[in-house]
Amino acid sequence: MKKITLFLFIAVSAMSLFSCKKSDDAGYTCTTCTATPEALLANNASSKGIYKGVLIGSTGTIKFDILNNGSTITAVMVIDGTTVNLTSAIAWVGGQHYIAPFTGTMNGSPVSITFDVNSDGGAPVITSASVPGHASIQFTLLKETSTALIEAFEGTYHTTLPEDGTFNILLSRAIQLWGGVARENGETENDDIDGSINGSNQLISDGNVIGTLSGDKITGSFVDGNGKTVTINGKRTL
């Protein structure tokens, strides 16, 4: 799987918390999403902790819990609305690179996803994945810290080319960065996308505003380098 490093988490002294209350402007609230980081301070510089991701090749999210607050090593993947619970029997050892297959079942068929992360929690990646019916699945992962909540948004895009596809991103309002992947419907190759979030909650990419973050929803319309109008819509799901 392609290793994607979107941005480097740095220590931040304070975090602006946001509310998940309903808003007329947002029009959508993720009622199952957390408003504060689940990751513990003790795990910020360790491979222990919480890792969140988006997947493409269909659409969905994944969350790994590596001994964050207890003795369990588990993951939960939601793909096309189906929840898949995963576990690993590989023991965690402090100060060492952690790589482990996570296994479970989906609709009675086996699922295996191999998670790989550096000893300090850096560069989390899925090195291999076997998910029934999803041969071209790919993941983007980030480590959550105690000061930087990671949110996952699933969405779609449409262009006047015309072209339609999936637009899934991870973001942190605390450090004002975002990144993820887009894929045209029916294709297997991804476009990596990333950028910053300004003080007006606008998503910026290559100096251009591509969308606005309002509560748990992202909407936007912009003209790409080929002169085509691109419209994006996304909702927070993790």
mmCIF file of C-alpha atoms in Angstrom:
data_model
loop_
_atom_site.group_PDB
_atom_site.id
_atom_site.type_symbol
_atom_site.label_atom_id
_atom_site.label_comp_id
_atom_site.label_asym_id
_atom_site.label_seq_id
_atom_site.Cartn_x
_atom_site.Cartn_y
_atom_site.Cartn_z
ATOM 1 C CA MET A 1 0.000 0.000 0.000
ATOM 2 C CA LYS A 2 1.205 3.483 -0.710
ATOM 3 C CA LYS A 3 2.639 5.177 2.332
ATOM 4 C CA ILE A 4 1.071 8.585 2.805
ATOM 5 C CA THR A 5 2.443 11.109 5.291
ATOM 6 C CA LEU A 6 0.071 14.053 5.318
ATOM 7 C CA PHE A 7 1.375 16.190 8.115
ATOM 8 C CA LEU A 8 3.537 16.102 11.220
ATOM 9 C CA PHE A 9 1.854 16.441 14.553
ATOM 10 C CA ILE A 10 3.645 18.910 16.792
ATOM 11 C CA ALA A 11 3.070 19.819 20.413
ATOM 12 C CA VAL A 12 0.409 22.452 20.818
ATOM 13 C CA SER A 13 -0.041 24.213 24.105
ATOM 14 C CA ALA A 14 -3.752 24.758 23.798
ATOM 15 C CA MET A 15 -6.652 23.438 21.761
ATOM 16 C CA SER A 16 -9.855 25.158 20.738
ATOM 17 C CA LEU A 17 -12.627 22.666 21.403
ATOM 18 C CA PHE A 18 -15.684 22.670 19.182
ATOM 19 C CA SER A 19 -19.262 21.734 19.872
ATOM 20 C CA CYS A 20 -21.190 18.974 18.140
ATOM 21 C CA LYS A 21 -24.485 20.745 18.697
ATOM 22 C CA LYS A 22 -26.828 21.064 15.757
ATOM 23 C CA SER A 23 -26.530 24.190 13.655
ATOM 24 C CA ASP A 24 -28.781 25.581 10.980
ATOM 25 C CA ASP A 25 -25.690 26.383 8.914
ATOM 26 C CA ALA A 26 -24.162 22.916 9.249
ATOM 27 C CA GLY A 27 -27.407 21.028 8.712
ATOM 28 C CA TYR A 28 -25.761 17.849 9.970
ATOM 29 C CA THR A 29 -24.393 16.548 13.260
ATOM 30 C CA CYS A 30 -22.326 13.423 13.752
ATOM 31 C CA THR A 31 -24.019 12.107 16.874
ATOM 32 C CA THR A 32 -21.507 9.259 17.321
ATOM 33 C CA CYS A 33 -18.383 11.419 16.990
ATOM 34 C CA THR A 34 -16.314 12.648 19.926
ATOM 35 C CA ALA A 35 -15.704 16.337 20.583
ATOM 36 C CA THR A 36 -12.387 15.859 22.419
ATOM 37 C CA PRO A 37 -9.391 13.589 21.777
ATOM 38 C CA GLU A 38 -9.594 10.002 23.009
ATOM 39 C CA ALA A 39 -5.808 9.733 22.927
ATOM 40 C CA LEU A 40 -4.042 9.996 26.283
ATOM 41 C CA LEU A 41 -1.165 12.358 27.032
ATOM 42 C CA ALA A 42 1.067 9.457 28.085
ATOM 43 C CA ASN A 43 0.816 7.989 24.581
ATOM 44 C CA ASN A 44 1.615 11.101 22.533
ATOM 45 C CA ALA A 45 5.204 10.047 21.752
ATOM 46 C CA SER A 46 4.545 6.303 21.771
ATOM 47 C CA SER A 47 3.175 3.747 19.359
ATOM 48 C CA LYS A 48 0.420 3.242 21.902
ATOM 49 C CA GLY A 49 -2.682 5.333 21.371
ATOM 50 C CA ILE A 50 -5.459 6.128 18.923
ATOM 51 C CA TYR A 51 -5.063 6.117 15.140
ATOM 52 C CA LYS A 52 -7.851 7.220 12.829
ATOM 53 C CA GLY A 53 -8.193 6.798 9.114
ATOM 54 C CA VAL A 54 -10.323 7.034 6.016
ATOM 55 C CA LEU A 55 -10.504 4.408 3.325
ATOM 56 C CA ILE A 56 -11.262 4.533 -0.353
ATOM 57 C CA GLY A 57 -12.149 1.757 -2.758
ATOM 58 C CA SER A 58 -15.692 2.107 -1.611
ATOM 59 C CA THR A 59 -15.777 4.475 1.351
ATOM 60 C CA GLY A 60 -15.402 4.329 5.103
ATOM 61 C CA THR A 61 -13.329 4.878 8.213
ATOM 62 C CA ILE A 62 -11.096 2.906 10.534
ATOM 63 C CA LYS A 63 -9.893 3.452 14.104
ATOM 64 C CA PHE A 64 -7.090 1.571 15.843
ATOM 65 C CA ASP A 65 -6.775 1.448 19.636
ATOM 66 C CA ILE A 66 -3.290 0.303 20.588
ATOM 67 C CA LEU A 67 -3.366 -0.022 24.384
ATOM 68 C CA ASN A 68 -4.599 3.553 24.648
ATOM 69 C CA ASN A 69 -6.373 3.108 27.956
ATOM 70 C CA GLY A 70 -6.145 -0.505 28.964
ATOM 71 C CA SER A 71 -4.918 -3.870 27.782
ATOM 72 C CA THR A 72 -6.720 -4.242 24.449
ATOM 73 C CA ILE A 73 -5.416 -3.948 20.902
ATOM 74 C CA THR A 74 -8.402 -3.551 18.609
ATOM 75 C CA ALA A 75 -9.685 -1.790 15.516
ATOM 76 C CA VAL A 76 -13.099 -0.909 14.125
ATOM 77 C CA MET A 77 -13.633 -0.441 10.402
ATOM 78 C CA VAL A 78 -16.835 0.904 8.898
ATOM 79 C CA ILE A 79 -17.071 0.292 5.168
ATOM 80 C CA ASP A 80 -20.146 1.181 3.130
ATOM 81 C CA GLY A 81 -22.104 1.300 6.387
ATOM 82 C CA THR A 82 -20.991 -2.151 7.568
ATOM 83 C CA THR A 83 -19.089 -2.306 10.883
ATOM 84 C CA VAL A 84 -16.196 -4.760 11.109
ATOM 85 C CA ASN A 85 -14.542 -5.424 14.488
ATOM 86 C CA LEU A 86 -10.873 -6.408 14.302
ATOM 87 C CA THR A 87 -8.365 -7.695 16.845
ATOM 88 C CA SER A 88 -4.664 -8.518 16.939
ATOM 89 C CA ALA A 89 -2.735 -11.003 19.057
ATOM 90 C CA ILE A 90 0.639 -9.329 18.471
ATOM 91 C CA ALA A 91 1.998 -8.000 21.760
ATOM 92 C CA TRP A 92 3.126 -4.397 22.050
ATOM 93 C CA VAL A 93 6.718 -3.811 23.197
ATOM 94 C CA GLY A 94 7.831 -0.361 24.337
ATOM 95 C CA GLY A 95 10.451 1.399 22.225
ATOM 96 C CA GLN A 96 9.993 -0.958 19.285
ATOM 97 C CA HIS A 97 8.431 -0.673 15.843
ATOM 98 C CA TYR A 98 4.903 -2.140 16.001
ATOM 99 C CA ILE A 99 3.528 -4.153 13.098
ATOM 100 C CA ALA A 100 0.543 -6.438 13.434
ATOM 101 C CA PRO A 101 -2.190 -8.086 11.381
ATOM 102 C CA PHE A 102 -5.725 -7.255 12.548
ATOM 103 C CA THR A 103 -8.321 -9.867 11.681
ATOM 104 C CA GLY A 104 -12.082 -10.262 11.767
ATOM 105 C CA THR A 105 -15.003 -11.184 9.542
ATOM 106 C CA MET A 106 -17.356 -9.291 7.259
ATOM 107 C CA ASN A 107 -20.535 -10.967 6.082
ATOM 108 C CA GLY A 108 -19.027 -14.313 7.075
ATOM 109 C CA SER A 109 -15.777 -13.814 5.129
ATOM 110 C CA PRO A 110 -12.320 -13.205 6.662
ATOM 111 C CA VAL A 111 -10.803 -9.727 6.802
ATOM 112 C CA SER A 112 -7.108 -9.052 7.425
ATOM 113 C CA ILE A 113 -5.485 -5.622 7.703
ATOM 114 C CA THR A 114 -1.816 -5.197 8.621
ATOM 115 C CA PHE A 115 -1.035 -2.063 10.657
ATOM 116 C CA ASP A 116 2.501 -0.648 10.840
ATOM 117 C CA VAL A 117 3.787 2.264 12.954
ATOM 118 C CA ASN A 118 7.119 3.580 14.227
ATOM 119 C CA SER A 119 8.078 3.247 17.880
ATOM 120 C CA ASP A 120 7.254 6.931 18.505
ATOM 121 C CA GLY A 121 3.828 6.693 16.830
ATOM 122 C CA GLY A 122 5.035 8.271 13.611
ATOM 123 C CA ALA A 123 4.226 7.237 10.035
ATOM 124 C CA PRO A 124 1.242 4.934 10.649
ATOM 125 C CA VAL A 125 0.334 2.970 7.525
ATOM 126 C CA ILE A 126 -1.570 -0.076 6.310
ATOM 127 C CA THR A 127 0.917 -2.325 4.541
ATOM 128 C CA SER A 128 -1.581 -4.898 3.272
ATOM 129 C CA ALA A 129 -5.327 -5.438 3.337
ATOM 130 C CA SER A 130 -7.660 -8.227 2.366
ATOM 131 C CA VAL A 131 -11.291 -7.089 2.460
ATOM 132 C CA PRO A 132 -13.877 -9.170 0.558
ATOM 133 C CA GLY A 133 -15.208 -7.326 -2.467
ATOM 134 C CA HIS A 134 -12.732 -4.453 -2.134
ATOM 135 C CA ALA A 135 -9.590 -5.386 -4.056
ATOM 136 C CA SER A 136 -8.505 -1.788 -4.629
ATOM 137 C CA ILE A 137 -9.012 -0.552 -1.067
ATOM 138 C CA GLN A 138 -6.495 1.960 0.282
ATOM 139 C CA PHE A 139 -6.162 3.692 3.648
ATOM 140 C CA THR A 140 -4.922 7.020 4.969
ATOM 141 C CA LEU A 141 -4.030 7.072 8.680
ATOM 142 C CA LEU A 142 -3.082 9.652 11.296
ATOM 143 C CA LYS A 143 -2.205 9.405 14.957
ATOM 144 C CA GLU A 144 -4.427 11.366 17.295
ATOM 145 C CA THR A 145 -2.765 13.110 20.238
ATOM 146 C CA SER A 146 -4.138 14.403 23.514
ATOM 147 C CA THR A 147 -4.058 17.946 22.107
ATOM 148 C CA ALA A 148 -5.140 17.320 18.507
ATOM 149 C CA LEU A 149 -8.457 15.628 17.818
ATOM 150 C CA ILE A 150 -8.559 13.868 14.450
ATOM 151 C CA GLU A 151 -11.847 13.990 12.548
ATOM 152 C CA ALA A 152 -12.741 11.873 9.529
ATOM 153 C CA PHE A 153 -14.999 13.165 6.753
ATOM 154 C CA GLU A 154 -16.496 11.121 3.939
ATOM 155 C CA GLY A 155 -17.714 12.916 0.859
ATOM 156 C CA THR A 156 -18.129 13.160 -2.861
ATOM 157 C CA TYR A 157 -17.050 15.495 -5.632
ATOM 158 C CA HIS A 158 -18.483 16.434 -9.007
ATOM 159 C CA THR A 159 -16.806 18.332 -11.821
ATOM 160 C CA THR A 160 -18.099 19.937 -14.992
ATOM 161 C CA LEU A 161 -15.760 17.666 -16.994
ATOM 162 C CA PRO A 162 -18.032 15.809 -16.069
ATOM 163 C CA GLU A 163 -16.496 13.558 -13.414
ATOM 164 C CA ASP A 164 -17.776 12.144 -10.148
ATOM 165 C CA GLY A 165 -15.898 10.507 -7.327
ATOM 166 C CA THR A 166 -15.180 10.008 -3.638
ATOM 167 C CA PHE A 167 -13.526 12.670 -1.490
ATOM 168 C CA ASN A 168 -12.432 11.441 1.983
ATOM 169 C CA ILE A 169 -10.267 13.455 4.346
ATOM 170 C CA LEU A 170 -8.856 13.644 7.867
ATOM 171 C CA LEU A 171 -8.458 16.986 9.612
ATOM 172 C CA SER A 172 -7.377 18.576 12.861
ATOM 173 C CA ARG A 173 -8.878 21.910 13.821
ATOM 174 C CA ALA A 174 -6.287 22.217 16.609
ATOM 175 C CA ILE A 175 -3.334 22.429 14.212
ATOM 176 C CA GLN A 176 -5.397 23.681 11.240
ATOM 177 C CA LEU A 177 -4.342 21.015 8.751
ATOM 178 C CA TRP A 178 -6.187 18.496 6.588
ATOM 179 C CA GLY A 179 -5.392 15.755 4.091
ATOM 180 C CA GLY A 180 -6.770 12.671 2.422
ATOM 181 C CA VAL A 181 -7.589 11.082 -0.914
ATOM 182 C CA ALA A 182 -9.945 11.437 -3.867
ATOM 183 C CA ARG A 183 -10.809 8.808 -6.455
ATOM 184 C CA GLU A 184 -12.929 8.957 -9.585
ATOM 185 C CA ASN A 185 -15.814 6.503 -9.644
ATOM 186 C CA GLY A 186 -14.883 3.275 -11.407
ATOM 187 C CA GLU A 187 -11.126 3.918 -11.155
ATOM 188 C CA THR A 188 -8.467 2.405 -8.870
ATOM 189 C CA GLU A 189 -5.920 5.219 -8.658
ATOM 190 C CA ASN A 190 -6.026 7.915 -5.973
ATOM 191 C CA ASP A 191 -5.236 11.611 -5.933
ATOM 192 C CA ASP A 192 -3.570 12.679 -2.683
ATOM 193 C CA ILE A 193 -5.006 15.937 -1.363
ATOM 194 C CA ASP A 194 -3.985 18.131 1.566
ATOM 195 C CA GLY A 195 -3.816 21.680 2.838
ATOM 196 C CA SER A 196 -4.561 23.986 5.724
ATOM 197 C CA ILE A 197 -7.590 25.411 7.533
ATOM 198 C CA ASN A 198 -7.728 29.190 7.930
ATOM 199 C CA GLY A 199 -9.330 31.312 10.646
ATOM 200 C CA SER A 200 -12.620 31.361 8.741
ATOM 201 C CA ASN A 201 -12.792 27.544 8.731
ATOM 202 C CA GLN A 202 -12.024 27.410 5.031
ATOM 203 C CA LEU A 203 -10.067 24.510 3.550
ATOM 204 C CA ILE A 204 -7.085 25.824 1.618
ATOM 205 C CA SER A 205 -5.142 23.846 -1.000
ATOM 206 C CA ASP A 206 -2.306 25.376 -3.045
ATOM 207 C CA GLY A 207 -3.431 28.815 -1.897
ATOM 208 C CA ASN A 208 -7.013 28.330 -3.079
ATOM 209 C CA VAL A 209 -10.190 27.973 -1.014
ATOM 210 C CA ILE A 210 -11.822 24.676 -1.935
ATOM 211 C CA GLY A 211 -14.464 24.399 0.764
ATOM 212 C CA THR A 212 -15.802 25.568 4.107
ATOM 213 C CA LEU A 213 -15.985 23.592 7.330
ATOM 214 C CA SER A 214 -19.255 24.235 9.153
ATOM 215 C CA GLY A 215 -19.836 22.055 12.190
ATOM 216 C CA ASP A 216 -19.681 18.479 10.938
ATOM 217 C CA LYS A 217 -20.108 19.293 7.264
ATOM 218 C CA ILE A 218 -17.842 20.445 4.433
ATOM 219 C CA THR A 219 -19.158 22.117 1.283
ATOM 220 C CA GLY A 220 -17.445 24.017 -1.453
ATOM 221 C CA SER A 221 -17.030 24.850 -5.108
ATOM 222 C CA PHE A 222 -13.897 25.963 -6.936
ATOM 223 C CA VAL A 223 -12.299 26.074 -10.379
ATOM 224 C CA ASP A 224 -9.413 23.630 -10.900
ATOM 225 C CA GLY A 225 -6.276 24.065 -12.986
ATOM 226 C CA ASN A 226 -8.100 22.839 -16.080
ATOM 227 C CA GLY A 227 -10.799 25.480 -15.790
ATOM 228 C CA LYS A 228 -13.422 22.989 -14.614
ATOM 229 C CA THR A 229 -15.702 23.700 -11.653
ATOM 230 C CA VAL A 230 -15.393 21.176 -8.820
ATOM 231 C CA THR A 231 -18.086 20.839 -6.157
ATOM 232 C CA ILE A 232 -17.397 18.951 -2.929
ATOM 233 C CA ASN A 233 -19.701 17.764 -0.144
ATOM 234 C CA GLY A 234 -18.611 15.843 2.943
ATOM 235 C CA LYS A 235 -19.859 14.806 6.370
ATOM 236 C CA ARG A 236 -17.975 13.832 9.489
ATOM 237 C CA THR A 237 -18.394 10.143 10.310
ATOM 238 C CA LEU A 238 -15.598 9.550 12.868
#
